[in-house]
Short mmCIF file of C-alpha atoms in Angstrom, two decimals:
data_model
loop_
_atom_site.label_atom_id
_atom_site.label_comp_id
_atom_site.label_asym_id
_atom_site.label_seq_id
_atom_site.Cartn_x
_atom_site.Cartn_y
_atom_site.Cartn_z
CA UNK A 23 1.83 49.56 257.81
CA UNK A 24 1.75 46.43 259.54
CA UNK A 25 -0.90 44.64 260.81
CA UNK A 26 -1.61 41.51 262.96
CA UNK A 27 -5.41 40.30 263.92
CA UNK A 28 -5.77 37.77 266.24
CA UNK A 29 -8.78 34.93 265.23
CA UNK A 30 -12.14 36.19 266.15
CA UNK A 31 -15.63 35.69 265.24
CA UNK A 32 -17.24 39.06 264.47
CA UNK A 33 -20.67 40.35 264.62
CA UNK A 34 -22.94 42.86 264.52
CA UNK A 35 -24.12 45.72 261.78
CA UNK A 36 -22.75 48.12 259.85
CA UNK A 37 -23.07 50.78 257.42
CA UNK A 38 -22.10 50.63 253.73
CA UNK A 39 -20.13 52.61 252.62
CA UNK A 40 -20.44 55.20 249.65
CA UNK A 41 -19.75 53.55 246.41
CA UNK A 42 -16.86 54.69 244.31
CA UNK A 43 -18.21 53.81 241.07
CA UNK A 44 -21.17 55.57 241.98
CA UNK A 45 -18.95 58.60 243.18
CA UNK A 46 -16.78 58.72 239.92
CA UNK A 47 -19.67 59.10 237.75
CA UNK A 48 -21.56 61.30 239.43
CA UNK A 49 -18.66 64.15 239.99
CA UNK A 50 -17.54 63.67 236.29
CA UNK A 51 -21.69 64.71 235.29
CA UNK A 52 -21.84 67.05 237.79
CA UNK A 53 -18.51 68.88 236.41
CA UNK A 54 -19.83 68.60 232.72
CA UNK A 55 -23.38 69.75 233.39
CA UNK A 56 -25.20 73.19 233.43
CA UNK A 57 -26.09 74.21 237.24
CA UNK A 58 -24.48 73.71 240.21
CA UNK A 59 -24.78 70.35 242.18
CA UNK A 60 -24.55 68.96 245.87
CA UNK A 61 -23.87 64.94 245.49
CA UNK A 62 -23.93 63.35 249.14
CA UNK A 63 -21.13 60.95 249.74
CA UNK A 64 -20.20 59.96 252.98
CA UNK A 65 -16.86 58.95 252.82
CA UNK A 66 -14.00 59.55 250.73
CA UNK A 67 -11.26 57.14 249.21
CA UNK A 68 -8.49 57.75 247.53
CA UNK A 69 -10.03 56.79 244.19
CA UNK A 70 -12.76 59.16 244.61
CA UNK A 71 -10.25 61.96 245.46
CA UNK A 72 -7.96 61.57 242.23
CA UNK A 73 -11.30 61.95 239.74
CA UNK A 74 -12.58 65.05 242.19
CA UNK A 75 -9.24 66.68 241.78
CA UNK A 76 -8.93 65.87 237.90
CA UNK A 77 -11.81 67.37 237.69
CA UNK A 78 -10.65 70.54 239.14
CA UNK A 79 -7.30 70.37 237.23
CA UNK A 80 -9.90 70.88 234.09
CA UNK A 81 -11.92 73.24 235.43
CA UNK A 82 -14.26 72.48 237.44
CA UNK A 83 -15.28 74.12 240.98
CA UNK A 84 -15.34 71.09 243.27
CA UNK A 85 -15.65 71.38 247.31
CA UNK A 86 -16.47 68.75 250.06
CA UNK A 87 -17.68 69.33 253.84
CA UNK A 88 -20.44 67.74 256.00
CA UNK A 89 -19.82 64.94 253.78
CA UNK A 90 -21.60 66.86 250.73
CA UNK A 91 -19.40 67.60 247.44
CA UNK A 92 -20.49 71.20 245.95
CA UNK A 93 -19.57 71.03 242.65
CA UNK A 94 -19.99 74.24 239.87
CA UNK A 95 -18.76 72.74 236.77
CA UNK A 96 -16.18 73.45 234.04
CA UNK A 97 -16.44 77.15 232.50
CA UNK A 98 -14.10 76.68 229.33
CA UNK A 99 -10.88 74.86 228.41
CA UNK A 100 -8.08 74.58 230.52
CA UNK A 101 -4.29 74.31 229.07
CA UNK A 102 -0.95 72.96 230.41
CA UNK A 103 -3.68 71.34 233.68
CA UNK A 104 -1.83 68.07 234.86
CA UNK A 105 -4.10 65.33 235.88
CA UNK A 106 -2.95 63.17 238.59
CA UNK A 107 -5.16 60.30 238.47
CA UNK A 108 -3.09 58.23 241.26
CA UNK A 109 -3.71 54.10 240.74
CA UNK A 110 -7.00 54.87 239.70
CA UNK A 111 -8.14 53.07 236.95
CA UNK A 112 -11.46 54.55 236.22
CA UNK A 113 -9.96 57.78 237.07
CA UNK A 114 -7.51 57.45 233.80
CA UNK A 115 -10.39 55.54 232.08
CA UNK A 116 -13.15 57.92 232.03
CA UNK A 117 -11.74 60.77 231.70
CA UNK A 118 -8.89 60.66 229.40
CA UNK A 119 -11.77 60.78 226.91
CA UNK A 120 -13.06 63.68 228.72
CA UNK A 121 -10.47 65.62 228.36
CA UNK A 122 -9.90 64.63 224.44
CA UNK A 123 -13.87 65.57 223.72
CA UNK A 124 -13.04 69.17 225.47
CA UNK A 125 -9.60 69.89 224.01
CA UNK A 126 -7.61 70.24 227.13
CA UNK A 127 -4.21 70.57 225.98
CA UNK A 128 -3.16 68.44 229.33
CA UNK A 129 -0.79 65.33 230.97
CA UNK A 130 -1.97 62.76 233.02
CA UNK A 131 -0.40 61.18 235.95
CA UNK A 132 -0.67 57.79 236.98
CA UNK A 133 1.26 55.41 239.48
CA UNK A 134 1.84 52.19 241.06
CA UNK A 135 0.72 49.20 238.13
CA UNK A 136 -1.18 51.55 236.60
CA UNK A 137 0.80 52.73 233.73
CA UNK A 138 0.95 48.73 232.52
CA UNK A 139 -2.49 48.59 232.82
CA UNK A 140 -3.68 48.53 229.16
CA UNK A 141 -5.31 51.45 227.10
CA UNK A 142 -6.16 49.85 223.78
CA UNK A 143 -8.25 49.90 222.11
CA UNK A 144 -9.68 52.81 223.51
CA UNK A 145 -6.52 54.68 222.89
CA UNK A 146 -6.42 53.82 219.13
CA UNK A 147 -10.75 55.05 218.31
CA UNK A 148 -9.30 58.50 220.31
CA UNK A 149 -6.50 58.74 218.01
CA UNK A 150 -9.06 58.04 215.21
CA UNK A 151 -11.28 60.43 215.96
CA UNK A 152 -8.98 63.46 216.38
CA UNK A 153 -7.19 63.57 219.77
CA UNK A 154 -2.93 62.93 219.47
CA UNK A 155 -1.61 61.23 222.35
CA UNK A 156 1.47 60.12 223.02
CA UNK A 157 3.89 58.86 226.02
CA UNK A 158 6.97 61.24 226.71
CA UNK A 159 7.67 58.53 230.15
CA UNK A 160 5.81 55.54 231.30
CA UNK A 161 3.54 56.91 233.55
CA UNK A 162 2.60 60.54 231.88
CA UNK A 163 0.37 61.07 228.88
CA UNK A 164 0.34 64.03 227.07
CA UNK A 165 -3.04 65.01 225.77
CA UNK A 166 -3.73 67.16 222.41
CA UNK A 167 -6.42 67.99 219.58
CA UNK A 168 -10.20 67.97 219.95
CA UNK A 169 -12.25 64.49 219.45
CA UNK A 170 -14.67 64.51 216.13
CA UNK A 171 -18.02 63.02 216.47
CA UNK A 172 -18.77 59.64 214.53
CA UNK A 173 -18.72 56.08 214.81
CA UNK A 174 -16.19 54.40 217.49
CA UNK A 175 -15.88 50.56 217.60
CA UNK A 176 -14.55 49.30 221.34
CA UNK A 177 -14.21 45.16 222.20
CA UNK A 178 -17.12 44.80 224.61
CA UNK A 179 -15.11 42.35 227.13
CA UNK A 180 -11.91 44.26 227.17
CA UNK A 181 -13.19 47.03 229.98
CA UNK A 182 -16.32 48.32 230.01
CA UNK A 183 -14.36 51.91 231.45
CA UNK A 184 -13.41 52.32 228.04
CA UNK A 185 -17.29 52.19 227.08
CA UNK A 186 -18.31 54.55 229.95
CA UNK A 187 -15.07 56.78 229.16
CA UNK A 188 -16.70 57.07 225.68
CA UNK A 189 -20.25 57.69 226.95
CA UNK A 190 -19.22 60.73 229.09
CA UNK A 191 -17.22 62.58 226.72
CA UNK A 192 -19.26 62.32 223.03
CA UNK A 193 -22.11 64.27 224.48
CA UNK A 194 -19.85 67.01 224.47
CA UNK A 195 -19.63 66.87 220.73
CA UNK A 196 -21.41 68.87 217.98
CA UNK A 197 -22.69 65.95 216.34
CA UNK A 198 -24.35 62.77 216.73
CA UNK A 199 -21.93 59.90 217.88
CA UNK A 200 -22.18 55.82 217.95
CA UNK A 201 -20.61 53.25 219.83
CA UNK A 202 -20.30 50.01 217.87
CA UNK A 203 -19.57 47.01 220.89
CA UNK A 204 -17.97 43.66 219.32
CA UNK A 205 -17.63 40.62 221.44
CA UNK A 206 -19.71 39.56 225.10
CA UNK A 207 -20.16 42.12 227.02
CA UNK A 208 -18.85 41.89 230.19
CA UNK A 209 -18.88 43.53 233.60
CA UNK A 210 -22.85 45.21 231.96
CA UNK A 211 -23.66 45.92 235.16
CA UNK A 212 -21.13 48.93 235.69
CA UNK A 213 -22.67 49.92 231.82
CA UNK A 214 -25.41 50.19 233.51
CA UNK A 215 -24.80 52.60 236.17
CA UNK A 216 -22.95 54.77 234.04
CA UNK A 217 -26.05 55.19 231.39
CA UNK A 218 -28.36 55.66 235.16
CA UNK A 219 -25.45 58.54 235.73
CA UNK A 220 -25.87 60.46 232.69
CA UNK A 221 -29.83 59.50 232.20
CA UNK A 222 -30.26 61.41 235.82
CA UNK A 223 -28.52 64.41 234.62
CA UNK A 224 -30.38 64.49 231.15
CA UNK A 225 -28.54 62.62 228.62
CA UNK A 226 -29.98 61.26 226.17
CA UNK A 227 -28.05 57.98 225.26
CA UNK A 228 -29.76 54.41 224.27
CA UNK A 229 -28.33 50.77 223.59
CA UNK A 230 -29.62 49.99 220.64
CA UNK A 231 -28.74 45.98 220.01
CA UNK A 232 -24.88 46.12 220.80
CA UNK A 233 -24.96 50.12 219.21
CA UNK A 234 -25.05 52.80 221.68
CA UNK A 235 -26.46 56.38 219.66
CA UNK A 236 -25.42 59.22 221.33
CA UNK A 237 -26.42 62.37 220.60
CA UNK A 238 -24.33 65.39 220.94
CA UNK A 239 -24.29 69.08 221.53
CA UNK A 240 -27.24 68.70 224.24
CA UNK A 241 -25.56 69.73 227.60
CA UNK A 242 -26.05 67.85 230.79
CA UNK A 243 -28.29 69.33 232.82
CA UNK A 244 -27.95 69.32 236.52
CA UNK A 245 -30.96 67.53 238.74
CA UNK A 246 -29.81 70.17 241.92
CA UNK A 247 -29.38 67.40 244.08
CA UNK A 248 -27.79 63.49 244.11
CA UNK A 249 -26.91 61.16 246.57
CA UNK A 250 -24.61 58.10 246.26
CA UNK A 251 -25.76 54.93 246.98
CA UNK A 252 -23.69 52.17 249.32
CA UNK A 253 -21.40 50.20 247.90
CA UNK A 254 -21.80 46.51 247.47
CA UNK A 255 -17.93 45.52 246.25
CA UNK A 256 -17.02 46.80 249.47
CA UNK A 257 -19.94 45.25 251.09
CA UNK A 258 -18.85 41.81 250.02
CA UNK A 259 -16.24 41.57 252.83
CA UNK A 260 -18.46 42.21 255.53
CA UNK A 261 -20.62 40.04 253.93
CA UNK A 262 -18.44 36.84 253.29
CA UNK A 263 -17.58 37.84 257.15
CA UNK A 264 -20.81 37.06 258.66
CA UNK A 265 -21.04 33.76 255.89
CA UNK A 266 -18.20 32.30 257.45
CA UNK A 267 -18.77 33.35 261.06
CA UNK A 268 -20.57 32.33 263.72
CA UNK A 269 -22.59 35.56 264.28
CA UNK A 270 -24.58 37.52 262.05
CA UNK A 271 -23.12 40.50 260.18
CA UNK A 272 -26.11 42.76 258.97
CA UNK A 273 -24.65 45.53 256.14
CA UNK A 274 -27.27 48.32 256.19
CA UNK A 275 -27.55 50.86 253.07
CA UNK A 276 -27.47 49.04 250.47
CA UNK A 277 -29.95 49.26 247.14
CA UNK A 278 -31.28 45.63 246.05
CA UNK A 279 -32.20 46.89 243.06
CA UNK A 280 -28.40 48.44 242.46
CA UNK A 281 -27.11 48.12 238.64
CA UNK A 282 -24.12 47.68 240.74
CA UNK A 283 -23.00 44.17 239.25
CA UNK A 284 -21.45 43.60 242.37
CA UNK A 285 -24.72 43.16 244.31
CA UNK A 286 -24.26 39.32 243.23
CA UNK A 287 -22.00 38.76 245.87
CA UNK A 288 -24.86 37.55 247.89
CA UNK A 289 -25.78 34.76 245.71
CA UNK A 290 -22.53 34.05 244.98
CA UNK A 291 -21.87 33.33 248.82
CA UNK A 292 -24.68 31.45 249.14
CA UNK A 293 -23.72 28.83 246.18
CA UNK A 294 -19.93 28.55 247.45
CA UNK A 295 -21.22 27.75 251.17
CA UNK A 296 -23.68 25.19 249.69
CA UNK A 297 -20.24 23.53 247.84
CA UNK A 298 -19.11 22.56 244.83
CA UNK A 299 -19.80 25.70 243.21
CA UNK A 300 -18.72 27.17 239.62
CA UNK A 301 -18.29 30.65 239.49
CA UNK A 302 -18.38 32.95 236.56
CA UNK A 303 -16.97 36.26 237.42
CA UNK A 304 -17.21 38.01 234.33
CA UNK A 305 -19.21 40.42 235.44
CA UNK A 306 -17.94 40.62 239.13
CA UNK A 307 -14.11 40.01 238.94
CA UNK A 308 -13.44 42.28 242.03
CA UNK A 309 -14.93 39.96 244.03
CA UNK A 310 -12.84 36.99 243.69
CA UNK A 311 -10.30 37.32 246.43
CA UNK A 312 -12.98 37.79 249.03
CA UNK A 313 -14.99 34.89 247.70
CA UNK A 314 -12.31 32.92 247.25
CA UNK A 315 -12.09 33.08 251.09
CA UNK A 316 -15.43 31.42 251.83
CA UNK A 317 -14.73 29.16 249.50
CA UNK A 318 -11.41 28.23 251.22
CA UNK A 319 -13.53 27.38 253.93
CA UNK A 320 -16.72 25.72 252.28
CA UNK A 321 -17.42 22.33 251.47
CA UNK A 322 -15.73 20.87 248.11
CA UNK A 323 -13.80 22.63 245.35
CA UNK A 324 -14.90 25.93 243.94
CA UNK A 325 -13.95 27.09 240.63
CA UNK A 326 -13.93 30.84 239.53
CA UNK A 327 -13.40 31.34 235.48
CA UNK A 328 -13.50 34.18 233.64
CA UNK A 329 -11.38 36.58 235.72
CA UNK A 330 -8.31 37.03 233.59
CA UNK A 331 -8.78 40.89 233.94
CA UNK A 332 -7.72 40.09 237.69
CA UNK A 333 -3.74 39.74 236.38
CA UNK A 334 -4.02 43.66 235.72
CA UNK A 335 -4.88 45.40 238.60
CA UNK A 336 -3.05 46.85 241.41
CA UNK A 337 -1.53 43.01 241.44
CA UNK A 338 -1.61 40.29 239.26
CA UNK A 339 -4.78 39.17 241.53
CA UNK A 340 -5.02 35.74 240.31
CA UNK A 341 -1.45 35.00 241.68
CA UNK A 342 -1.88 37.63 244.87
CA UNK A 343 -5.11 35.50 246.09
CA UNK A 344 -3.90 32.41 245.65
CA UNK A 345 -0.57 33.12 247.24
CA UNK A 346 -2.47 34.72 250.04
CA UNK A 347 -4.79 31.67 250.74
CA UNK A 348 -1.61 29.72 250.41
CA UNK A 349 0.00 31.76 253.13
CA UNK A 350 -2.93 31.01 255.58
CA UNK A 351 -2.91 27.60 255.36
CA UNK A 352 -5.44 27.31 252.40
CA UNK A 353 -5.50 25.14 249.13
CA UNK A 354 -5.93 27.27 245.72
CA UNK A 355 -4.44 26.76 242.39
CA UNK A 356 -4.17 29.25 239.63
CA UNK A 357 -5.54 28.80 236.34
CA UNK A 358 -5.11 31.15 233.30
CA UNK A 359 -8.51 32.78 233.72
CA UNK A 360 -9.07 31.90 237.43
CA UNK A 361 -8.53 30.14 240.55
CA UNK A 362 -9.33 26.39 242.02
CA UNK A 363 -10.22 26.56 245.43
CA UNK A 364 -10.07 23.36 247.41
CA UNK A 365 -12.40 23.68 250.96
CA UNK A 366 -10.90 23.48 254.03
CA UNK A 367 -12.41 22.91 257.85
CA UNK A 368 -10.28 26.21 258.66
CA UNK A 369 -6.80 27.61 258.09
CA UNK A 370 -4.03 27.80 259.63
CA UNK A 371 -2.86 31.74 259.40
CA UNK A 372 0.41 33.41 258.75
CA UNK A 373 1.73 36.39 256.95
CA UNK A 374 0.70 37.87 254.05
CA UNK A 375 1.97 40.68 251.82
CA UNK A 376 -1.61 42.88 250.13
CA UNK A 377 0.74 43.48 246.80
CA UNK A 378 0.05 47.03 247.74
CA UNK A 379 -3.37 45.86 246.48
CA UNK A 380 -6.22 47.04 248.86
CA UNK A 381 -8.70 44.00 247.95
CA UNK A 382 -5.70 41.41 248.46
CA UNK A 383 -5.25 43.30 251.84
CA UNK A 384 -9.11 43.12 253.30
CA UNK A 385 -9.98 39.75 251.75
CA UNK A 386 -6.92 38.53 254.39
CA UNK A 387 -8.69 40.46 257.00
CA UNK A 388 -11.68 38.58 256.78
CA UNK A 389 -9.73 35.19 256.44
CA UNK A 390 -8.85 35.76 259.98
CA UNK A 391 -12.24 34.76 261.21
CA UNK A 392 -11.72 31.23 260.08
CA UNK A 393 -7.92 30.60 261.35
CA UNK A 394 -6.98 29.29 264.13
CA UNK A 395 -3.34 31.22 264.23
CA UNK A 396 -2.80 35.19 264.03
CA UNK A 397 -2.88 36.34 260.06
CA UNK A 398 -0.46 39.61 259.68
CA UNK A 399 -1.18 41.88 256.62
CA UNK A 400 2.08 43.58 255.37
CA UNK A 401 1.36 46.64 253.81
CA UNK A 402 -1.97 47.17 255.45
CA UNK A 403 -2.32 50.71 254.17
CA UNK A 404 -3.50 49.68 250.68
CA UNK A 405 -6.89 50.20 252.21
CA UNK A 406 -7.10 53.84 251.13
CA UNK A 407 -7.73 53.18 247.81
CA UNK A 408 -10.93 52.22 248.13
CA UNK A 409 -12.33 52.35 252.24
CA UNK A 410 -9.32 54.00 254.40
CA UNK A 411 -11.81 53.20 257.18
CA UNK A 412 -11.91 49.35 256.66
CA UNK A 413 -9.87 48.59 259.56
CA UNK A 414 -11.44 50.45 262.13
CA UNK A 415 -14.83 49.35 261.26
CA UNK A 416 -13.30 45.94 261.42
CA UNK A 417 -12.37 46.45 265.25
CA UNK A 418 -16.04 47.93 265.69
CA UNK A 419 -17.54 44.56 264.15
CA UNK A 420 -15.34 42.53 267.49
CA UNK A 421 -12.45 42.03 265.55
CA UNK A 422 -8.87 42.70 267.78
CA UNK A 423 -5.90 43.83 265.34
CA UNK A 424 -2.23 45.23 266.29
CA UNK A 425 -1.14 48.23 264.16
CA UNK A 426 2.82 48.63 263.47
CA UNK A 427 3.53 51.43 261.45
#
């Protein structure tokens, strides 16, 4: 899809939207724990729809109306199940260790960049410990064995998925398991929300120094009833909206005290406007593109380092944001880890291709506000991976988009 928005100041409030990181974790607890539980989530993405129906490829009893997901979890193994975990990346990431701890003779699907996307060395402690894995095509792994409880050692600033993958599935073991993290941690914040996860369903896991104990053979057990809180990656656009617009943008629903790492984005905003700003986005990489857009448009250069995880997403998003602000008449330079961002009084506008990437696709969106031509977003659709909705609450914020399918 195709789509051209003409430049216009927007205004006004809206709601936040349910957080998929949130969403993930909570389903994936839900479908290991004892008891049946309803987890409010009002909208869906399709992230949140490949873990729900992984979930039910293993197993579990998962249905969704009135914006509610009923979920009755797993009741034994399941063989020969094929998990389709689309482009999601926490999909793959948290449960491919799921489904080693619980034996599930199974394959797993991915698509788009996902299959480059790297595994290790997540996929080397699981082949330690027990499970066999292996990769009869590019983008299907075949799934075998049972994990063994003991020590696994993970890089701390490779992905913290591969730490939260770990953390849901060695409960399930008979024994006591450890998690030995090397390195900086980064991106602690989503650590954070995935020990909240389990703690709220009973789990009894603790960070001890940079060792996480984890005990096993204690069952999750469900708390009846969990909501999911908004979510402040997607947030961040409407915010950097009303930062770079003349009106006020007021984004209602969200949790200040969020372990949601991605809450930053308000003081991050508020150091780019001021100019001159460095930027460490270790711990909030997702939210370069849509920062780098206020700071294409703030005074001085801003610098963002530590984002070399961007070049393995759904695009290489290093090169996607700067050839986007490019595009619209912006100044940004890649680095190896990064992007320079020179500030501009406004753009120009133009065309730009979302790489089929849905953060690429809404940071352009919101560029809009500060150009002074029409920007048209080819491949438009990439919204559904994360907030198929983003473009009509765009229109209901004042903004005036074309659709071409």
């Amino acid at each position: 899809m195709r789509v051209t928005i003409a430049p216009r100041q927007l205004g006004g409030s809206i709601k936040a939207i349910a957080s998929k990181s949130e969403a993930h974790r909570l389903l994936i607890c839900a479908a290991l724990a004892r008891g049946e539980t309803e987890i409010a989530c009002g909208q869906l993405s399709a992230d949140i729809n490949a873990t729900a129906d992984c979930l039910r490829a293993l197993g579990a009893d998962i249905d969704y109306s009135g914006g509610v997901f009923r979920v009755k979890p797993l009741d034994g193994g399941v063989r020969g199940a094929v998990l389709d975990v689309g482009e999601s990346g926490s999909t793959l990431r948290f449960l491919l260790p799921v489904a080693c701890a619980l034996g599930a003779e199974c394959k797993i699907k991915m698509h788009g960049r996902l299959p480059a996307r790297p595994l290790s060395p997540l996929w080397e402690e699981l082949e330690a410990h027990g499970a066999v894995l292996t990769r009869p095509e590019p983008d299907v792994i075949s799934v075998s064995g049972t994990l063994t409880a003991g020590d696994y050692t993970l890089a701390a600033n490779v992905s913290s998925q591969f730490i939260s993958g770990l953390l849901f599935a060695l409960p399930l073991l008979g024994r006591d398991s450890r998690i030995v993290l090397t390195g900086d941690i980064e991106s602690a914040g989503y650590i954070d929300m995935t020990v909240r996860a389990l703690r709220r369903f009973g789990s009894d896991c603790e960070l001890c120094g940079r060792t996480f104990a984890v005990k096993g053979g204690r069952p999750l057990r469900s708390p009846k009833t969990a909501e999911v809180e908004g979510d402040w990656s997607n947030a961040a656009f409407w915010l950097t909206a009303g930062a770079i617009s003349q009106n006020n943008i007021v984004v209602e629903g969200l949790t200040a005290d969020s372990p949601q790492g991605d809450r930053a984005a308000a003081a991050a905003l508020a150091e780019i406007r001021r100019g001159g700003a460095v930027i460490d986005a270790r711990d909030i990489p997702d939210l370069v593109p849509v920062l780098s857009v206020a700071a294409a448009v703030s005074p001085g250069t801003t610098e963002f380092t530590g984002a070399a995880r961007l070049r393995i997403k759904e695009s290489d998003r290093l090169a996607a944001t700067a050839a986007m602000l490019t595009a619209l008449g912006g100044d940004a330079e890649e680095r190896p880890d990064g992007l320079i961002v020179r500030g501009k009084p406004a753009l120009a506008g133009g065309t730009v291709s979302s790489c089929n990437d849905h953060r690429i696709a809404m940071s352009a969106a919101v560029a809009s506000i500060a150009c002074t031509g029409s920007v048209t977003v080819d491949g438009a659709e990439a919204v559904g991976k994360s907030y198929p909705a983003f473009w009509d609450d765009f229109e209901s914020l004042g903004g005036c988009i074309t659709r071409e399918e």
